[in-house]
Tab-separated table of C-alpha atoms and ligand atoms in Angstrom:
chain	number	residue	atom	x	y	z
A	1	MET	CA	87.600	-65.216	-215.915
A	2	ARG	CA	86.675	-61.879	-216.548
A	3	HIS	CA	82.150	-61.660	-215.375
A	4	ALA	CA	81.228	-61.314	-212.016
A	5	ASP	CA	78.243	-64.192	-212.634
A	6	ALA	CA	81.081	-66.879	-213.656
A	7	GLY	CA	83.443	-66.244	-211.383
A	8	PRO	CA	83.498	-67.854	-207.942
A	9	GLY	CA	81.466	-66.140	-205.318
A	10	GLY	CA	80.414	-63.422	-207.322
A	11	ARG	CA	83.161	-61.189	-207.956
A	12	PRO	CA	83.482	-58.421	-209.507
A	13	PRO	CA	84.417	-58.214	-213.268
A	14	LEU	CA	88.350	-57.439	-213.309
A	15	ALA	CA	88.371	-53.943	-214.991
A	16	ALA	CA	89.802	-53.034	-218.629
A	17	SER	CA	92.735	-50.997	-218.329
A	18	SER	CA	92.736	-47.251	-218.887
A	19	ARG	CA	94.734	-46.861	-221.417
A	20	SER	CA	92.568	-49.292	-223.629
A	21	ARG	CA	89.677	-47.078	-223.134
A	22	ILE	CA	89.719	-44.767	-226.439
A	23	GLU	CA	86.809	-43.921	-229.151
A	24	PRO	CA	85.902	-46.370	-231.323
A	25	PHE	CA	86.109	-46.367	-235.163
A	26	ARG	CA	82.844	-45.177	-235.536
A	27	ALA	CA	82.890	-45.248	-239.836
A	28	MET	CA	82.982	-48.995	-238.791
A	29	SER	CA	79.446	-48.904	-237.312
A	30	VAL	CA	78.189	-47.436	-239.991
A	31	VAL	CA	79.803	-50.162	-242.117
A	32	ALA	CA	78.958	-52.959	-240.445
A	33	ARG	CA	74.989	-51.071	-240.424
A	34	ALA	CA	75.378	-50.836	-244.064
A	35	GLY	CA	76.478	-54.334	-244.242
A	36	GLU	CA	73.450	-55.583	-241.862
A	37	LEU	CA	70.782	-53.880	-244.285
A	38	ALA	CA	72.893	-55.264	-247.584
A	39	GLY	CA	72.264	-59.026	-245.602
A	40	ALA	CA	69.400	-57.786	-245.506
A	41	GLY	CA	68.660	-57.810	-249.010
A	42	ARG	CA	68.667	-53.885	-249.513
A	43	ASP	CA	70.986	-51.839	-251.733
A	44	ILE	CA	72.839	-50.275	-250.326
A	45	VAL	CA	76.283	-47.521	-252.043
A	46	LEU	CA	78.957	-47.383	-250.059
A	47	MET	CA	80.612	-44.249	-249.264
A	48	CYS	CA	82.235	-44.774	-246.301
A	49	VAL	CA	85.112	-46.811	-246.523
A	50	GLY	CA	88.569	-45.455	-247.289
A	51	GLN	CA	89.886	-48.461	-249.671
A	52	PRO	CA	89.810	-49.464	-253.346
A	53	ASP	CA	86.865	-51.224	-254.941
A	54	ALA	CA	90.139	-52.169	-257.854
A	55	PRO	CA	91.702	-55.447	-256.166
A	56	ALA	CA	95.899	-55.803	-256.090
A	57	PRO	CA	97.605	-55.561	-259.734
A	58	LEU	CA	97.219	-58.683	-261.106
A	59	ALA	CA	100.729	-59.256	-261.156
A	60	ALA	CA	101.052	-59.559	-257.056
A	61	ARG	CA	97.967	-61.931	-257.065
A	62	GLU	CA	99.630	-64.593	-259.815
A	63	ALA	CA	102.901	-64.057	-257.717
A	64	ALA	CA	101.167	-64.577	-254.521
A	65	ALA	CA	99.162	-67.635	-255.886
A	66	ARG	CA	102.147	-68.693	-256.989
A	67	ALA	CA	103.756	-68.696	-253.000
A	68	ALA	CA	100.992	-69.995	-251.895
A	69	LEU	CA	101.270	-73.531	-254.211
A	70	ALA	CA	105.274	-73.778	-254.305
A	71	GLY	CA	105.465	-74.530	-250.749
A	72	PRO	CA	105.134	-72.573	-246.945
A	73	ILE	CA	105.185	-69.537	-246.281
A	74	GLY	CA	106.181	-69.189	-243.324
A	75	TYR	CA	107.705	-65.926	-241.789
A	76	THR	CA	110.538	-63.279	-243.353
A	77	ALA	CA	114.213	-61.903	-241.317
A	78	SER	CA	111.549	-58.590	-239.314
A	79	ALA	CA	112.846	-56.190	-241.578
A	80	GLY	CA	111.148	-57.513	-244.761
A	81	THR	CA	112.663	-60.036	-247.529
A	82	PRO	CA	115.261	-57.821	-248.649
A	83	ALA	CA	114.219	-58.060	-251.863
A	84	LEU	CA	111.125	-56.703	-251.294
A	85	ARG	CA	112.973	-53.238	-249.053
A	86	ARG	CA	116.014	-53.484	-252.194
A	87	ARG	CA	113.221	-52.529	-254.726
A	88	ILE	CA	110.837	-50.384	-252.298
A	89	ALA	CA	114.168	-48.553	-252.064
A	90	ARG	CA	114.850	-47.979	-255.611
A	91	HIS	CA	110.837	-46.911	-255.908
A	92	TYR	CA	112.348	-43.391	-253.753
A	93	ARG	CA	114.497	-43.063	-256.708
A	94	GLU	CA	111.909	-43.735	-259.308
A	95	ARG	CA	109.149	-41.059	-257.907
A	96	TYR	CA	111.436	-38.878	-256.159
A	97	GLY	CA	114.903	-38.582	-257.078
A	98	VAL	CA	115.920	-39.815	-253.385
A	99	GLU	CA	117.513	-43.228	-252.586
A	100	PRO	CA	117.842	-44.683	-249.129
A	101	ASP	CA	119.877	-47.058	-247.822
A	102	PRO	CA	117.646	-50.460	-248.043
A	103	ALA	CA	119.299	-50.863	-244.625
A	104	ARG	CA	115.904	-48.221	-243.812
A	105	VAL	CA	113.098	-49.572	-245.138
A	106	TYR	CA	111.326	-51.588	-243.155
A	107	VAL	CA	108.784	-53.405	-244.053
A	108	THR	CA	105.382	-53.733	-241.496
A	109	THR	CA	101.859	-55.018	-241.655
A	110	GLY	CA	100.381	-52.086	-242.527
A	111	SER	CA	101.278	-48.743	-242.455
A	112	SER	CA	98.923	-49.144	-238.866
A	113	ALA	CA	102.486	-50.985	-237.571
A	114	GLY	CA	104.583	-48.315	-238.591
A	115	PHE	CA	102.379	-46.498	-236.243
A	116	ILE	CA	102.890	-48.153	-233.311
A	117	LEU	CA	106.601	-49.305	-234.173
A	118	SER	CA	107.727	-45.680	-234.880
A	119	PHE	CA	105.660	-44.081	-231.181
A	120	LEU	CA	106.920	-46.958	-228.982
A	121	ALA	CA	111.208	-46.323	-230.844
A	122	ALA	CA	110.772	-42.598	-230.927
A	123	PHE	CA	108.804	-41.914	-227.968
A	124	ASP	CA	108.635	-42.472	-224.083
A	125	ALA	CA	105.245	-42.573	-221.808
A	126	GLY	CA	103.495	-39.358	-221.345
A	127	ASP	CA	104.984	-37.633	-224.157
A	128	ARG	CA	102.949	-34.885	-226.313
A	129	VAL	CA	102.530	-35.729	-230.050
A	130	ALA	CA	100.954	-33.196	-232.205
A	131	ILE	CA	98.594	-34.561	-235.010
A	132	PRO	CA	96.151	-32.513	-237.063
A	133	ALA	CA	92.330	-32.005	-236.895
A	134	PRO	CA	90.882	-33.059	-239.252
A	135	GLY	CA	92.682	-36.108	-238.670
A	136	TYR	CA	92.596	-39.709	-239.078
A	137	PRO	CA	91.560	-41.416	-235.495
A	138	ALA	CA	93.619	-43.722	-234.916
A	139	TYR	CA	96.327	-41.791	-234.477
A	140	ARG	CA	94.611	-39.943	-231.659
A	141	ASN	CA	93.275	-43.366	-230.441
A	142	ILE	CA	96.601	-45.024	-231.007
A	143	LEU	CA	98.501	-42.692	-228.933
A	144	ARG	CA	96.700	-42.802	-225.839
A	145	ALA	CA	96.533	-46.750	-225.017
A	146	LEU	CA	100.359	-46.302	-225.877
A	147	SER	CA	100.173	-43.369	-222.518
A	148	LEU	CA	100.750	-40.591	-225.299
A	149	GLU	CA	99.320	-37.316	-224.995
A	150	PRO	CA	97.965	-36.626	-228.203
A	151	VAL	CA	98.074	-32.709	-229.009
A	152	GLU	CA	95.024	-32.530	-231.639
A	153	ILE	CA	95.789	-28.939	-234.200
A	154	GLU	CA	92.838	-27.908	-234.752
A	155	CYS	CA	93.168	-26.648	-238.922
A	156	VAL	CA	90.937	-23.473	-240.710
A	157	ALA	CA	90.104	-22.897	-243.781
A	158	ALA	CA	92.184	-19.665	-243.572
A	159	ASP	CA	95.393	-21.810	-243.372
A	160	ARG	CA	93.857	-24.190	-246.074
A	161	TRP	CA	92.833	-26.573	-243.872
A	162	VAL	CA	97.130	-27.955	-242.927
A	163	ILE	CA	99.225	-26.818	-239.517
A	164	THR	CA	101.510	-24.432	-240.415
A	165	PRO	CA	104.946	-24.080	-238.643
A	166	ALA	CA	102.877	-21.413	-236.352
A	167	LEU	CA	100.259	-23.083	-235.540
A	168	LEU	CA	103.025	-26.376	-234.585
A	169	GLU	CA	105.353	-22.938	-231.855
A	170	ALA	CA	101.635	-22.350	-230.478
A	171	ALA	CA	100.997	-25.716	-229.308
A	172	HIS	CA	104.760	-25.727	-227.949
A	173	ALA	CA	105.221	-23.151	-226.570
A	174	ARG	CA	101.392	-24.322	-224.065
A	175	ALA	CA	103.981	-27.320	-223.479
A	176	PRO	CA	106.721	-29.035	-225.309
A	177	LEU	CA	105.524	-31.577	-227.966
A	178	ALA	CA	107.678	-34.385	-228.779
A	179	GLY	CA	107.154	-35.734	-232.292
A	180	LEU	CA	104.891	-34.038	-235.625
A	181	LEU	CA	102.245	-36.241	-237.358
A	182	VAL	CA	101.075	-35.441	-240.778
A	183	ALA	CA	99.307	-37.175	-243.529
A	184	ASN	CA	100.592	-35.966	-246.465
A	185	PRO	CA	97.429	-36.531	-248.494
A	186	ASN	CA	95.608	-36.285	-245.130
A	187	ASN	CA	92.755	-38.510	-244.217
A	188	PRO	CA	89.194	-37.621	-244.158
A	189	ASN	CA	90.213	-34.606	-246.463
A	190	GLY	CA	92.222	-35.475	-249.292
A	191	THR	CA	93.736	-31.238	-248.603
A	192	MET	CA	97.384	-31.350	-249.430
A	193	LEU	CA	100.529	-29.515	-248.290
A	194	ARG	CA	102.203	-27.450	-250.795
A	195	PRO	CA	105.683	-28.688	-251.182
A	196	GLU	CA	106.796	-25.023	-249.765
A	197	ALA	CA	104.691	-25.712	-246.991
A	198	PHE	CA	105.724	-28.871	-246.333
A	199	HIS	CA	108.931	-27.789	-246.109
A	200	ALA	CA	108.425	-25.226	-243.445
A	201	LEU	CA	106.995	-27.641	-241.742
A	202	VAL	CA	109.582	-30.171	-241.849
A	203	ASP	CA	112.255	-26.826	-240.863
A	204	ALA	CA	110.269	-25.705	-237.480
A	205	ALA	CA	109.702	-29.285	-236.379
A	206	ARG	CA	113.751	-29.439	-236.650
A	207	ALA	CA	114.211	-26.129	-235.103
A	208	LEU	CA	112.103	-27.452	-231.414
A	209	GLY	CA	113.266	-30.102	-231.616
A	210	ILE	CA	109.743	-32.084	-232.513
A	211	ARG	CA	110.827	-35.834	-234.144
A	212	LEU	CA	108.291	-36.179	-237.575
A	213	ILE	CA	106.651	-39.020	-238.273
A	214	SER	CA	105.201	-38.403	-241.849
A	215	ASP	CA	102.300	-40.575	-242.472
A	216	GLU	CA	102.629	-40.845	-246.963
A	217	ILE	CA	99.990	-43.769	-247.610
A	218	TYR	CA	98.434	-41.570	-250.049
A	219	HIS	CA	100.629	-40.687	-252.152
A	220	GLY	CA	100.499	-41.423	-255.893
A	221	LEU	CA	96.654	-40.572	-255.532
A	222	THR	CA	97.110	-36.573	-256.114
A	223	PHE	CA	95.445	-34.455	-258.261
A	224	ASP	CA	96.866	-30.983	-259.259
A	225	MET	CA	100.015	-30.911	-256.654
A	226	ALA	CA	102.979	-32.466	-256.918
A	227	GLU	CA	103.097	-34.644	-253.523
A	228	THR	CA	106.992	-34.125	-251.247
A	229	THR	CA	108.572	-36.580	-248.866
A	230	ALA	CA	110.009	-36.173	-245.560
A	231	LEU	CA	112.648	-38.044	-246.826
A	232	GLY	CA	116.020	-36.497	-247.352
A	233	LEU	CA	114.034	-33.459	-245.584
A	234	ASP	CA	114.777	-34.589	-241.909
A	235	GLU	CA	117.550	-36.959	-240.768
A	236	ASP	CA	115.324	-38.124	-237.634
A	237	ALA	CA	111.564	-38.255	-239.323
A	238	PHE	CA	109.965	-41.693	-239.802
A	239	VAL	CA	109.035	-42.193	-243.371
A	240	ILE	CA	105.317	-44.167	-242.907
A	241	ASN	CA	103.779	-45.246	-245.982
A	242	SER	CA	101.735	-48.483	-247.009
A	243	PHE	CA	100.268	-50.976	-250.027
A	244	SER	CA	96.811	-50.368	-248.995
A	245	LYS	CA	95.798	-47.309	-250.684
A	246	PHE	CA	97.882	-46.501	-253.938
A	247	PHE	CA	98.436	-50.276	-254.615
A	248	CYS	CA	95.203	-51.645	-253.953
A	249	MET	CA	96.027	-54.388	-251.206
A	250	THR	CA	93.973	-52.805	-247.609
A	251	GLY	CA	93.648	-56.377	-247.101
A	252	TRP	CA	96.529	-57.609	-247.090
A	253	ARG	CA	98.249	-55.893	-244.614
A	254	VAL	CA	101.424	-54.999	-245.724
A	255	GLY	CA	103.035	-51.262	-245.853
A	256	TRP	CA	106.828	-49.891	-244.872
A	257	MET	CA	108.742	-47.441	-242.903
A	258	VAL	CA	112.106	-45.756	-243.900
A	259	VAL	CA	113.317	-44.740	-240.378
A	260	PRO	CA	116.611	-42.837	-239.427
A	261	GLU	CA	119.747	-44.648	-239.586
A	262	ALA	CA	119.681	-44.373	-235.868
A	263	MET	CA	116.767	-46.553	-235.191
A	264	ILE	CA	117.257	-49.105	-237.518
A	265	GLU	CA	118.419	-51.416	-233.961
A	266	THR	CA	115.358	-49.727	-232.069
A	267	VAL	CA	112.744	-50.270	-234.537
A	268	ASP	CA	114.106	-53.812	-235.606
A	269	ARG	CA	113.902	-55.592	-231.839
A	270	LEU	CA	110.390	-54.022	-231.306
A	271	GLN	CA	109.429	-55.818	-234.994
A	272	GLN	CA	110.796	-58.536	-233.706
A	273	ASN	CA	108.906	-58.683	-230.240
A	274	ALA	CA	105.968	-57.350	-231.628
A	275	PHE	CA	105.134	-58.573	-234.769
A	276	ILE	CA	107.868	-60.770	-235.928
A	277	CYS	CA	107.429	-59.479	-239.234
A	278	ALA	CA	104.732	-59.142	-241.708
A	279	PRO	CA	102.869	-61.412	-243.169
A	280	GLU	CA	105.096	-63.389	-246.510
A	281	ILE	CA	102.515	-64.230	-248.646
A	282	SER	CA	101.389	-59.959	-248.931
A	283	GLN	CA	105.715	-59.298	-248.546
A	284	ILE	CA	105.657	-61.507	-252.039
A	285	ALA	CA	102.349	-59.545	-254.160
A	286	ALA	CA	103.356	-56.075	-252.777
A	287	LEU	CA	106.751	-56.440	-254.286
A	288	ALA	CA	105.163	-57.825	-258.141
A	289	ALA	CA	102.812	-55.510	-257.666
A	290	PHE	CA	105.680	-52.568	-258.510
A	291	ASP	CA	104.840	-54.282	-261.788
A	292	GLY	CA	101.364	-53.287	-261.989
A	293	MET	CA	102.258	-49.456	-262.294
A	294	ALA	CA	99.696	-49.450	-265.713
A	295	GLU	CA	97.008	-50.793	-264.125
A	296	LEU	CA	97.539	-48.242	-260.850
A	297	GLU	CA	97.225	-45.413	-262.376
A	298	ALA	CA	94.038	-46.204	-263.611
A	299	VAL	CA	91.747	-46.471	-261.324
A	300	ARG	CA	94.167	-43.400	-260.098
A	301	ARG	CA	92.912	-41.667	-262.983
A	302	GLY	CA	88.926	-42.670	-262.123
A	303	TYR	CA	89.154	-41.216	-259.592
A	304	ALA	CA	90.529	-38.371	-260.487
A	305	ARG	CA	86.713	-38.559	-262.539
A	306	ASN	CA	85.286	-38.863	-259.422
A	307	ARG	CA	87.142	-36.836	-257.246
A	308	ALA	CA	84.993	-34.140	-260.591
A	309	LEU	CA	81.816	-35.488	-260.055
A	310	MET	CA	82.063	-34.615	-256.768
A	311	LEU	CA	83.476	-31.225	-256.255
A	312	ALA	CA	80.624	-30.707	-259.702
A	313	ARG	CA	77.570	-32.331	-257.456
A	314	LEU	CA	77.969	-31.987	-253.615
A	315	PRO	CA	77.821	-27.720	-254.110
A	316	ARG	CA	74.625	-28.493	-255.766
A	317	LEU	CA	73.341	-31.097	-252.919
A	318	GLY	CA	73.474	-27.982	-250.354
A	319	PHE	CA	76.339	-28.800	-249.296
A	320	GLY	CA	78.781	-25.494	-247.913
A	321	GLU	CA	82.880	-25.453	-248.191
A	322	VAL	CA	85.015	-29.033	-249.675
A	323	GLN	CA	88.008	-28.953	-247.840
A	324	PRO	CA	90.955	-29.155	-250.578
A	325	ILE	CA	90.738	-32.439	-252.247
A	326	ASP	CA	94.413	-32.616	-254.452
A	327	GLY	CA	94.975	-35.932	-253.853
A	328	ALA	CA	93.462	-39.419	-251.612
A	329	PHE	CA	89.504	-40.015	-252.731
A	330	TYR	CA	87.474	-38.346	-250.083
A	331	ALA	CA	85.426	-34.986	-249.998
A	332	TYR	CA	84.985	-33.753	-246.408
A	333	ALA	CA	81.949	-31.410	-246.739
A	334	GLU	CA	80.158	-28.732	-244.283
A	335	ALA	CA	76.694	-29.755	-243.458
A	336	GLY	CA	75.523	-26.927	-241.650
A	337	ALA	CA	72.718	-25.642	-244.220
A	338	LEU	CA	71.515	-30.072	-244.044
A	339	ALA	CA	71.509	-30.851	-240.919
A	340	ASP	CA	72.270	-29.830	-237.282
A	341	ASP	CA	74.613	-33.533	-235.973
A	342	THR	CA	76.067	-35.373	-239.085
A	343	ALA	CA	76.266	-38.946	-237.123
A	344	ARG	CA	71.812	-38.144	-237.325
A	345	PHE	CA	72.167	-37.483	-240.270
A	346	ALA	CA	74.735	-40.248	-241.962
A	347	ALA	CA	72.330	-42.565	-240.158
A	348	ARG	CA	68.448	-41.549	-240.889
A	349	LEU	CA	70.974	-41.615	-245.036
A	350	LEU	CA	71.713	-45.383	-245.134
A	351	GLU	CA	68.564	-45.972	-243.170
A	352	GLU	CA	66.158	-44.476	-245.753
A	353	ALA	CA	67.857	-43.647	-248.479
A	354	GLY	CA	70.792	-46.719	-248.369
A	355	VAL	CA	73.473	-44.547	-249.281
A	356	ALA	CA	76.501	-45.092	-245.766
A	357	VAL	CA	79.181	-42.236	-245.401
A	358	THR	CA	80.630	-41.103	-242.177
A	359	PRO	CA	79.909	-38.484	-240.236
A	360	GLY	CA	82.598	-36.024	-239.085
A	361	VAL	CA	82.823	-36.507	-235.145
A	362	ASP	CA	85.285	-39.530	-235.837
A	363	PHE	CA	87.997	-36.887	-237.416
A	364	ASP	CA	88.034	-33.867	-235.995
A	365	ALA	CA	85.691	-33.961	-231.764
A	366	ARG	CA	85.018	-30.692	-231.821
A	367	ARG	CA	84.199	-29.491	-234.510
A	368	GLY	CA	83.497	-33.010	-236.974
A	369	ARG	CA	79.029	-32.447	-236.381
A	370	ARG	CA	78.945	-29.951	-238.958
A	371	TRP	CA	81.133	-31.983	-241.352
A	372	LEU	CA	80.678	-35.782	-243.937
A	373	ARG	CA	83.358	-37.548	-244.746
A	374	PHE	CA	82.667	-39.003	-248.343
A	375	SER	CA	84.446	-42.051	-249.960
A	376	PHE	CA	85.157	-41.476	-253.899
A	377	ALA	CA	86.987	-44.880	-253.965
A	378	GLY	CA	84.279	-46.658	-255.177
A	379	ASP	CA	83.280	-46.842	-258.831
A	380	HIS	CA	81.762	-44.265	-260.761
A	381	GLY	CA	78.488	-44.747	-261.822
A	382	ARG	CA	77.632	-46.575	-257.295
A	383	ILE	CA	79.000	-42.901	-256.762
A	384	ALA	CA	76.839	-41.058	-259.596
A	385	GLU	CA	73.536	-43.516	-258.172
A	386	GLY	CA	75.149	-42.206	-254.074
A	387	LEU	CA	74.668	-38.616	-254.955
A	388	ASP	CA	71.426	-38.992	-256.716
A	389	ARG	CA	70.133	-40.768	-253.786
A	390	ILE	CA	70.931	-38.444	-251.525
A	391	GLU	CA	69.501	-35.493	-253.338
A	392	ALA	CA	65.542	-37.257	-253.997
A	393	TRP	CA	66.054	-38.373	-249.898
A	394	LEU	CA	67.080	-34.637	-250.221
A	395	GLY	CA	64.005	-33.290	-251.878
A	396	ARG	CA	62.270	-35.622	-249.985
A	397	GLN	CA	62.906	-34.180	-246.651
A	398	ASN	CA	62.128	-30.573	-248.125
A	399	ARG	CA	58.773	-31.286	-249.197
B	401	PLP	C1	96.167	-41.149	-242.922
B	401	PLP	C2	95.666	-42.734	-243.461
B	401	PLP	N1	97.075	-43.289	-242.944
B	401	PLP	C3	97.261	-45.220	-241.849
B	401	PLP	C4	96.244	-45.577	-242.764
B	401	PLP	C5	95.941	-47.169	-242.065
B	401	PLP	O1	96.544	-47.720	-242.671
B	401	PLP	P1	96.626	-49.595	-243.741
B	401	PLP	O2	97.272	-49.882	-241.945
B	401	PLP	O3	96.117	-50.200	-244.204
B	401	PLP	O4	98.169	-49.286	-244.098
B	401	PLP	C6	94.782	-45.102	-242.776
B	401	PLP	C7	93.820	-45.560	-243.163
B	401	PLP	O5	92.744	-45.549	-243.868
B	401	PLP	C8	94.896	-43.666	-243.295
B	401	PLP	O6	93.577	-43.225	-243.924
């Protein structure tokens, strides 16, 4: 019984835990409001959600449909089906020329579960874990909910918006860090560490005894820069990935980790108890998704086209710096000349122009009020339409 007025004797409500008092993911409230407006008949251009509008590869959908019709869908081994784990290991050989022992490959319920498992496996309550700002808000919020301390490292233009060894060393000198979590490409900006910069950062973390968690969820979606996996660079690193983005399978909730050899048994115990296993039907689909590479490459080429459009038009609309879009499907643009507070700007843009974008405060609590994130994972024509609407709306403001 959690309500005062419902309980005998008017007992005050039992409080939520203090660890659960984390920030909401504000992008989701933009999505919710966009949904309400669309439900009321408004045509809304969605540039707020970080998900492909393409479906999973056909082979994945067919495999899942066959399995659903053929018989029960059940639990699998906690680590995932042997066939999928072997196929993921082979994927590393094909893409990066380094093949992990499939025993180290751990199938998870999206990379989101991978974070929880790796944080629980590697850190104790109170440990400090460095994350980038700007960065994906769930890092900071899940770390907090697990009684860990996120240490935001503010990236700057002079360093090309990435964490450098010097920034890491300075944060560690202030108070020791137990972990470092980097996404490469990063969300919300798509910015990557160049291969040599990534190597240097991995080496710096190793030298300081800091555990690396490498979020490689946007691998496969890069434009001009080579992508580097942490696999093979640091045997203590957790390498996290997902079928959500490159494989266009957000809703299937399936991802994977390559865990350090010494952590296999630890992660197994955690997954057995916390999640049992990732959904079997999604694992079946994920295995078949590897046969859809040509389709997925065509989707990536679509993003490259969208990226070129964003880079051409954002400056003309009055946006300032756009952080380097080396990969993923986001443009993170400085909007100081257009707005004092991008949360209010984004709310008005949605209501008045019917374009949904995400304010920067989700990604960078201190500096985000001047920035906006655009997702260009959608259809090219719709993105062009969104940019046209923004241009017309800004024109009306200036009249
Ligand atoms: C950088 C990053 N990591 C992880 C995730 C979580 O993805 P999933 O749990 O669908 O694998 C996201 C989702 O947007 C993301 O942007």
